[in-house]
Amino acid sequence: MAAEERLELLQQGLRIETLVDKLSLDDQAATLLPQSGAWFESAVRPAWIAAAVGICSALRTGDWLGTCQAGLAFALAKGTPSQALVAETLGRTEGTCHGRSGLVWLIDRTRRLATWPDARLPLLTCLGWVQAQESMAVAVVPEDAAPTLVTACLRRAADQHLAMTVVSVATSPERDTTAPPAIRCADLESIHQAVQQATARARDRATGTHVRLWLPVMPSMAVLGQTYVQQGLLGSSDLGTLARLAEQESQAALSAAYGYHAPRAASAFQYVW
Amino acid sequence: MSGSGISQSRVRLTPTQTFPRTLLSTVRDMQARDPRLVTMAVTDTTELSLPGVLNGLAPDIAATTPALPVAVGMALAGRRPLVDATSVPMSSLLVDLETIASLRYRTGGMATIPMVILVRIGGRTTSHYERCQWGALCRIPGLKVALPVTTQDLEEMLRSSLRERGPVVLLLDADLLGPPWGEGSEPQAASRESVAPSPLARARVVMAGDEVTLVTLGAGVAVARQAIRRMRARAGVELIDLRVLAPWDRDAVLSSVEKTGRLVVVDEDGHGFGLAAEIMASVTEVYPPILQAPTQRVTRADVPTAPCAHLITPTLPMAKAISAAISRVMSIAPRVTADTA
């Protein structure tokens, strides 16, 4: 991977990590989140941030992504503006889904992204997307969530020549006889490459492919940046610049959301019928 | 209450027009007009499962359950799925229907799921009676539910449903579907003479009257007609076919009850917590009161579904019970109010 690409990945990761940290730790957020009544889980683990950045960077424009975990991280990695997502987190009308998604029902047709509360839904909706049109779809699910459904979806994709990739985030390197071996990923680059290979296979052969990512010791983005500096892949000044940029961006996103005290939604009865 | 859009038309039986035939011809026509329409059959993996009603059409996609989320993906990608779920029990679809109907709300209007789901219910004359638990469907916010009882209703509702921006469940009575669902298939399918298209939310006056309002739907329409024919004072009964259960045509029912002052509801759902209770409650909520006599409901008894027709039939709303309910409300003298005194 070229140095610029690696830098780009790290920048994305730092951006998300800083924003997630801010949402969890910021005093104002701690007050506002319960007030807003939004269903928000700010504890996005470093492994899921890395998975979001690595997977989204391997997709092409037009590829669908469905997931049931870490909606905030995947949405940011798919290019949703951070201001809109913070507003969504706080349940505000200017959020991506008018503050109603709780980040687990976030559907963005423009960016071809959907996050769901249940592992069945990303798998099955991805199958629907690829059946409806010729674009590729990637479903990201925790491995233990719906193993038999993963097999069924992949079989259907293979039978009907549909390009679809299932990314399972494994909890252990063990596997049953049908699943592929887990790929141990310790940085963003390895996730990116594993998913890129799987999606390329699915595209080329018009079939379903399965990749199992095992992320046992995924460090935070800040630590990963230090590792890159130690390995000489990144200059220490580069890392400082990236961290400053991420800090500025997350601060701007939070300020925008805090500074605009709009009502939560126009009406609780809108968008029903 | 005023200005109700209730439509009136005469009904006649046309045995040549069957439900499956109308369904298939309408779908073929819609497919030719709209390339976004995609047909999908939900199949059960058990050997006992019935074929879907779109079988004659060779659906574009066959999917084993759970199949509705696959259709959600298609709808999000810009297609209009028509899902034939007639071969699986209605209760197995409820969780997914709840999810689908909530998506527009949860996404603040960003995601609309235009989808029509064909669901089989009833089947008095069949060995596959499916409980009419439409009360459970009607409690799902955002889900439209309609029940065609004539072939013209079926065609109109199918066309209207496919133009909706949200999910619509079209309930198909197994008695009207023909073999293998209904053993007495042909005679119950009826066609209206009027050809004016009606929107998805309108009730229909099957028989006009001014003494008692009889609200029903689905197979209840035929049974209610049979009950009215048995009565001497039948001219006074206004029979309303609700057609659409959610959102139901409140204005049509209220304006009829305002005229008659009496209400009987015939509902094949259970006695408690169902559509009949909802209609009766809505009428009693009106102030000043419009009822001249207590309301009556004739429903399916709250018992589990039996495996054979001779045990199921006595639990369903039958003509005799409907006639008795009508006689009961008509025997009560009108309440004297300040206006009438």
Coordinates of N, CA, C and O in Angstrom, one line a residue, chain A residues 39 64 88 95-98 100-102 105-107 109 114 116 120-121 124-129 131-133 149 156 160 267-273, chain B residues 61-64 66 69-70 72-79 96 99 101-112 140-144 165 246-247:
Chain A
W39 N -31.1 7.4 21.6 CA -30.6 6.1 21.9 C -29.2 6.0 21.3 O -29.0 5.7 20.1
W64 N -23.1 -1.0 -2.0 CA -23.9 -0.9 -0.8 C -23.2 -1.5 0.3 O -22.4 -2.4 0.2
E88 N -27.6 14.0 14.6 CA -28.4 12.8 14.7 C -28.3 12.2 16.1 O -29.3 11.7 16.7
G95 N -30.2 16.3 11.9 CA -29.4 15.1 11.8 C -29.8 14.4 10.5 O -30.7 14.7 9.8
T96 N -29.0 13.4 10.2 CA -29.1 12.6 8.9 C -30.5 12.0 8.7 O -31.0 11.9 7.6
C97 N -31.1 11.6 9.8 CA -32.5 11.0 9.7 C -33.4 11.8 10.7 O -34.3 11.2 11.3
H98 N -33.3 13.1 10.7 CA -34.1 14.0 11.6 C -34.0 13.6 13.0 O -35.0 13.7 13.8
R100 N -33.9 10.6 14.4 CA -34.8 9.5 14.8 C -34.1 8.1 14.6 O -34.7 7.1 15.0
S101 N -32.9 8.1 14.1 CA -32.3 6.8 13.8 C -31.7 6.1 15.0 O -31.6 4.9 15.1
G102 N -31.3 7.0 16.0 CA -30.5 6.4 17.1 C -29.2 5.8 16.6 O -28.6 5.0 17.3
W105 N -30.7 2.7 13.0 CA -31.6 2.6 11.9 C -31.2 3.7 10.8 O -32.1 4.3 10.2
L106 N -29.9 3.8 10.6 CA -29.5 4.9 9.7 C -29.5 4.5 8.3 O -28.7 3.6 7.9
I107 N -30.4 5.0 7.5 CA -30.4 4.6 6.1 C -30.1 5.8 5.2 O -30.8 6.8 5.3
R109 N -29.6 6.5 1.4 CA -29.6 6.0 0.0 C -28.5 6.6 -0.9 O -28.0 6.0 -1.8
A114 N -26.7 1.4 5.1 CA -27.8 1.1 6.1 C -27.2 0.4 7.3 O -26.5 -0.5 7.2
W116 N -28.4 -1.4 10.9 CA -29.6 -2.1 11.5 C -29.3 -2.6 12.9 O -28.1 -2.7 13.3
R120 N -29.6 -10.2 11.0 CA -30.3 -10.7 9.8 C -30.5 -9.6 8.7 O -30.5 -9.9 7.6
L121 N -30.8 -8.4 9.2 CA -31.2 -7.4 8.3 C -30.1 -6.9 7.3 O -30.3 -6.8 6.1
L124 N -29.8 -9.8 4.7 CA -30.9 -10.0 3.8 C -31.1 -8.8 2.9 O -31.4 -8.9 1.7
T125 N -30.9 -7.6 3.4 CA -31.1 -6.4 2.6 C -30.0 -6.3 1.6 O -30.3 -5.9 0.4
C126 N -28.8 -6.7 1.9 CA -27.7 -6.7 0.9 C -28.1 -7.6 -0.2 O -27.8 -7.3 -1.4
L127 N -28.6 -8.8 0.1 CA -29.1 -9.7 -0.9 C -30.1 -9.1 -1.8 O -30.1 -9.2 -3.0
G128 N -31.0 -8.4 -1.2 CA -32.0 -7.6 -2.0 C -31.4 -6.6 -2.9 O -31.8 -6.5 -4.1
W129 N -30.5 -5.9 -2.4 CA -29.8 -4.8 -3.2 C -29.2 -5.4 -4.4 O -29.3 -4.9 -5.5
Q131 N -29.8 -8.2 -5.8 CA -30.8 -8.8 -6.7 C -31.5 -7.7 -7.5 O -32.0 -8.0 -8.6
A132 N -31.6 -6.5 -7.0 CA -32.4 -5.5 -7.6 C -31.5 -4.8 -8.7 O -32.1 -4.2 -9.6
Q133 N -30.3 -4.7 -8.5 CA -29.4 -4.0 -9.5 C -28.0 -4.6 -9.6 O -27.7 -5.5 -8.8
L149 N -27.5 -18.1 8.5 CA -28.0 -17.2 7.5 C -26.9 -16.7 6.6 O -27.1 -16.5 5.4
R156 N -27.1 -18.5 -2.0 CA -28.0 -17.8 -2.9 C -27.3 -16.9 -3.9 O -27.6 -16.9 -5.1
Q160 N -27.2 -17.5 -7.9 CA -27.8 -16.5 -8.8 C -26.8 -15.6 -9.4 O -27.2 -14.6 -10.0
S267 N -42.5 16.9 14.4 CA -43.7 16.3 15.1 C -43.4 14.8 15.3 O -42.8 14.2 14.5
A268 N -43.8 14.3 16.5 CA -43.6 12.9 16.8 C -44.5 12.1 15.9 O -44.3 10.9 15.8
F269 N -45.4 12.7 15.2 CA -46.4 11.9 14.4 C -46.1 12.0 12.9 O -46.9 11.5 12.1
Q270 N -45.0 12.7 12.6 CA -44.6 12.8 11.1 C -44.0 11.5 10.6 O -43.5 10.7 11.4
Y271 N -44.1 11.3 9.4 CA -43.4 10.1 8.7 C -43.9 8.8 9.1 O -43.2 7.8 9.1
V272 N -45.2 8.7 9.6 CA -45.7 7.4 10.0 C -46.3 6.7 8.7 O -46.0 5.6 8.4
W273 N -47.2 7.5 8.0 CA -47.9 6.9 6.9 C -47.3 7.4 5.6 O -46.9 8.5 5.5
Chain B
I61 N -38.3 -14.0 -8.2 CA -37.4 -14.4 -7.2 C -38.2 -15.3 -6.2 O -39.3 -15.0 -5.8
A62 N -37.6 -16.5 -5.9 CA -38.2 -17.3 -4.8 C -37.3 -17.3 -3.6 O -36.1 -17.5 -3.8
A63 N -37.8 -17.0 -2.5 CA -37.0 -16.9 -1.3 C -37.6 -17.7 -0.1 O -38.8 -17.6 0.0
T64 N -36.8 -18.4 0.6 CA -37.3 -19.0 1.8 C -37.4 -17.9 2.9 O -36.7 -16.9 2.8
P66 N -36.6 -16.0 6.3 CA -37.3 -14.7 6.2 C -37.0 -14.0 4.9 O -35.8 -13.7 4.6
P69 N -37.0 -9.0 4.5 CA -35.9 -8.0 4.5 C -35.2 -8.0 3.1 O -34.7 -7.0 2.7
V70 N -35.3 -9.1 2.4 CA -34.7 -9.1 1.0 C -35.5 -8.1 0.1 O -34.9 -7.3 -0.6
V72 N -37.0 -5.5 1.3 CA -36.6 -4.2 1.7 C -35.4 -3.7 1.0 O -35.3 -2.5 0.5
G73 N -34.4 -4.6 0.8 CA -33.2 -4.2 0.1 C -33.5 -3.8 -1.3 O -33.0 -2.8 -1.9
M74 N -34.5 -4.5 -1.9 CA -34.9 -4.2 -3.3 C -35.6 -2.9 -3.4 O -35.4 -2.1 -4.3
A75 N -36.4 -2.6 -2.4 CA -37.2 -1.4 -2.4 C -36.2 -0.2 -2.2 O -36.4 0.8 -2.8
L76 N -35.2 -0.4 -1.3 CA -34.2 0.7 -1.1 C -33.4 0.9 -2.4 O -32.9 2.0 -2.6
A77 N -33.3 -0.1 -3.2 CA -32.5 0.0 -4.4 C -33.4 0.5 -5.6 O -33.0 0.6 -6.7
G78 N -34.6 0.9 -5.3 CA -35.5 1.6 -6.3 C -36.5 0.7 -6.9 O -37.2 1.1 -7.9
R79 N -36.6 -0.6 -6.5 CA -37.6 -1.5 -7.1 C -38.9 -1.4 -6.3 O -38.9 -0.9 -5.2
D96 N -41.2 -8.9 10.9 CA -40.6 -8.2 9.8 C -41.5 -7.0 9.3 O -41.0 -6.0 8.9
T99 N -40.9 -4.0 11.4 CA -39.7 -3.4 11.1 C -39.9 -2.5 9.8 O -39.5 -1.4 9.7
A101 N -42.6 -1.4 8.3 CA -43.5 -0.3 8.5 C -42.9 0.9 9.2 O -43.3 2.0 9.1
S102 N -41.9 0.6 10.1 CA -41.3 1.7 10.9 C -40.2 2.4 10.2 O -39.8 3.5 10.7
L103 N -39.7 1.9 9.1 CA -38.5 2.5 8.5 C -38.6 3.9 8.1 O -37.7 4.7 8.3
R104 N -39.7 4.3 7.5 CA -39.9 5.7 7.1 C -39.8 6.6 8.3 O -39.2 7.7 8.2
Y105 N -40.5 6.2 9.4 CA -40.5 7.0 10.6 C -39.1 7.1 11.2 O -38.6 8.2 11.5
R106 N -38.5 5.9 11.3 CA -37.2 5.9 12.0 C -36.1 6.7 11.2 O -35.1 7.1 11.8
T107 N -36.3 6.8 9.9 CA -35.2 7.5 9.1 C -35.7 8.9 8.8 O -35.1 9.6 8.0
G108 N -36.7 9.4 9.5 CA -37.2 10.8 9.3 C -37.6 11.0 7.8 O -37.3 12.1 7.3
G109 N -38.2 10.0 7.2 CA -38.7 10.2 5.8 C -37.6 9.9 4.8 O -37.9 10.0 3.6
M110 N -36.4 9.6 5.2 CA -35.3 9.3 4.2 C -35.5 8.0 3.5 O -35.1 7.9 2.3
A111 N -36.1 7.0 4.1 CA -36.2 5.7 3.4 C -37.7 5.4 3.3 O -38.4 5.4 4.3
T112 N -38.2 5.3 2.1 CA -39.5 4.8 1.9 C -39.5 3.4 1.3 O -38.6 3.1 0.5
I140 N -49.9 -2.1 13.7 CA -48.5 -1.7 13.3 C -48.6 -0.3 12.6 O -49.2 -0.2 11.5
P141 N -48.0 0.7 13.2 CA -48.1 2.1 12.6 C -47.4 2.1 11.3 O -46.3 1.6 11.2
G142 N -48.0 2.7 10.3 CA -47.3 2.9 9.0 C -47.7 1.8 8.0 O -47.2 1.9 6.9
L143 N -48.4 0.8 8.5 CA -48.7 -0.3 7.6 C -50.2 -0.2 7.1 O -51.1 -0.1 7.9
K144 N -50.4 -0.2 5.8 CA -51.7 -0.2 5.3 C -52.2 -1.6 5.1 O -51.4 -2.4 4.6
R165 N -46.4 4.8 -1.3 CA -44.9 5.0 -1.0 C -44.5 4.1 0.2 O -43.3 4.0 0.5
A246 N -56.7 -0.6 7.6 CA -55.8 0.4 8.2 C -55.2 1.2 7.1 O -54.6 0.7 6.2
P247 N -55.5 2.5 7.1 CA -56.4 3.2 8.0 C -57.8 3.0 7.6 O -58.1 3.2 6.4

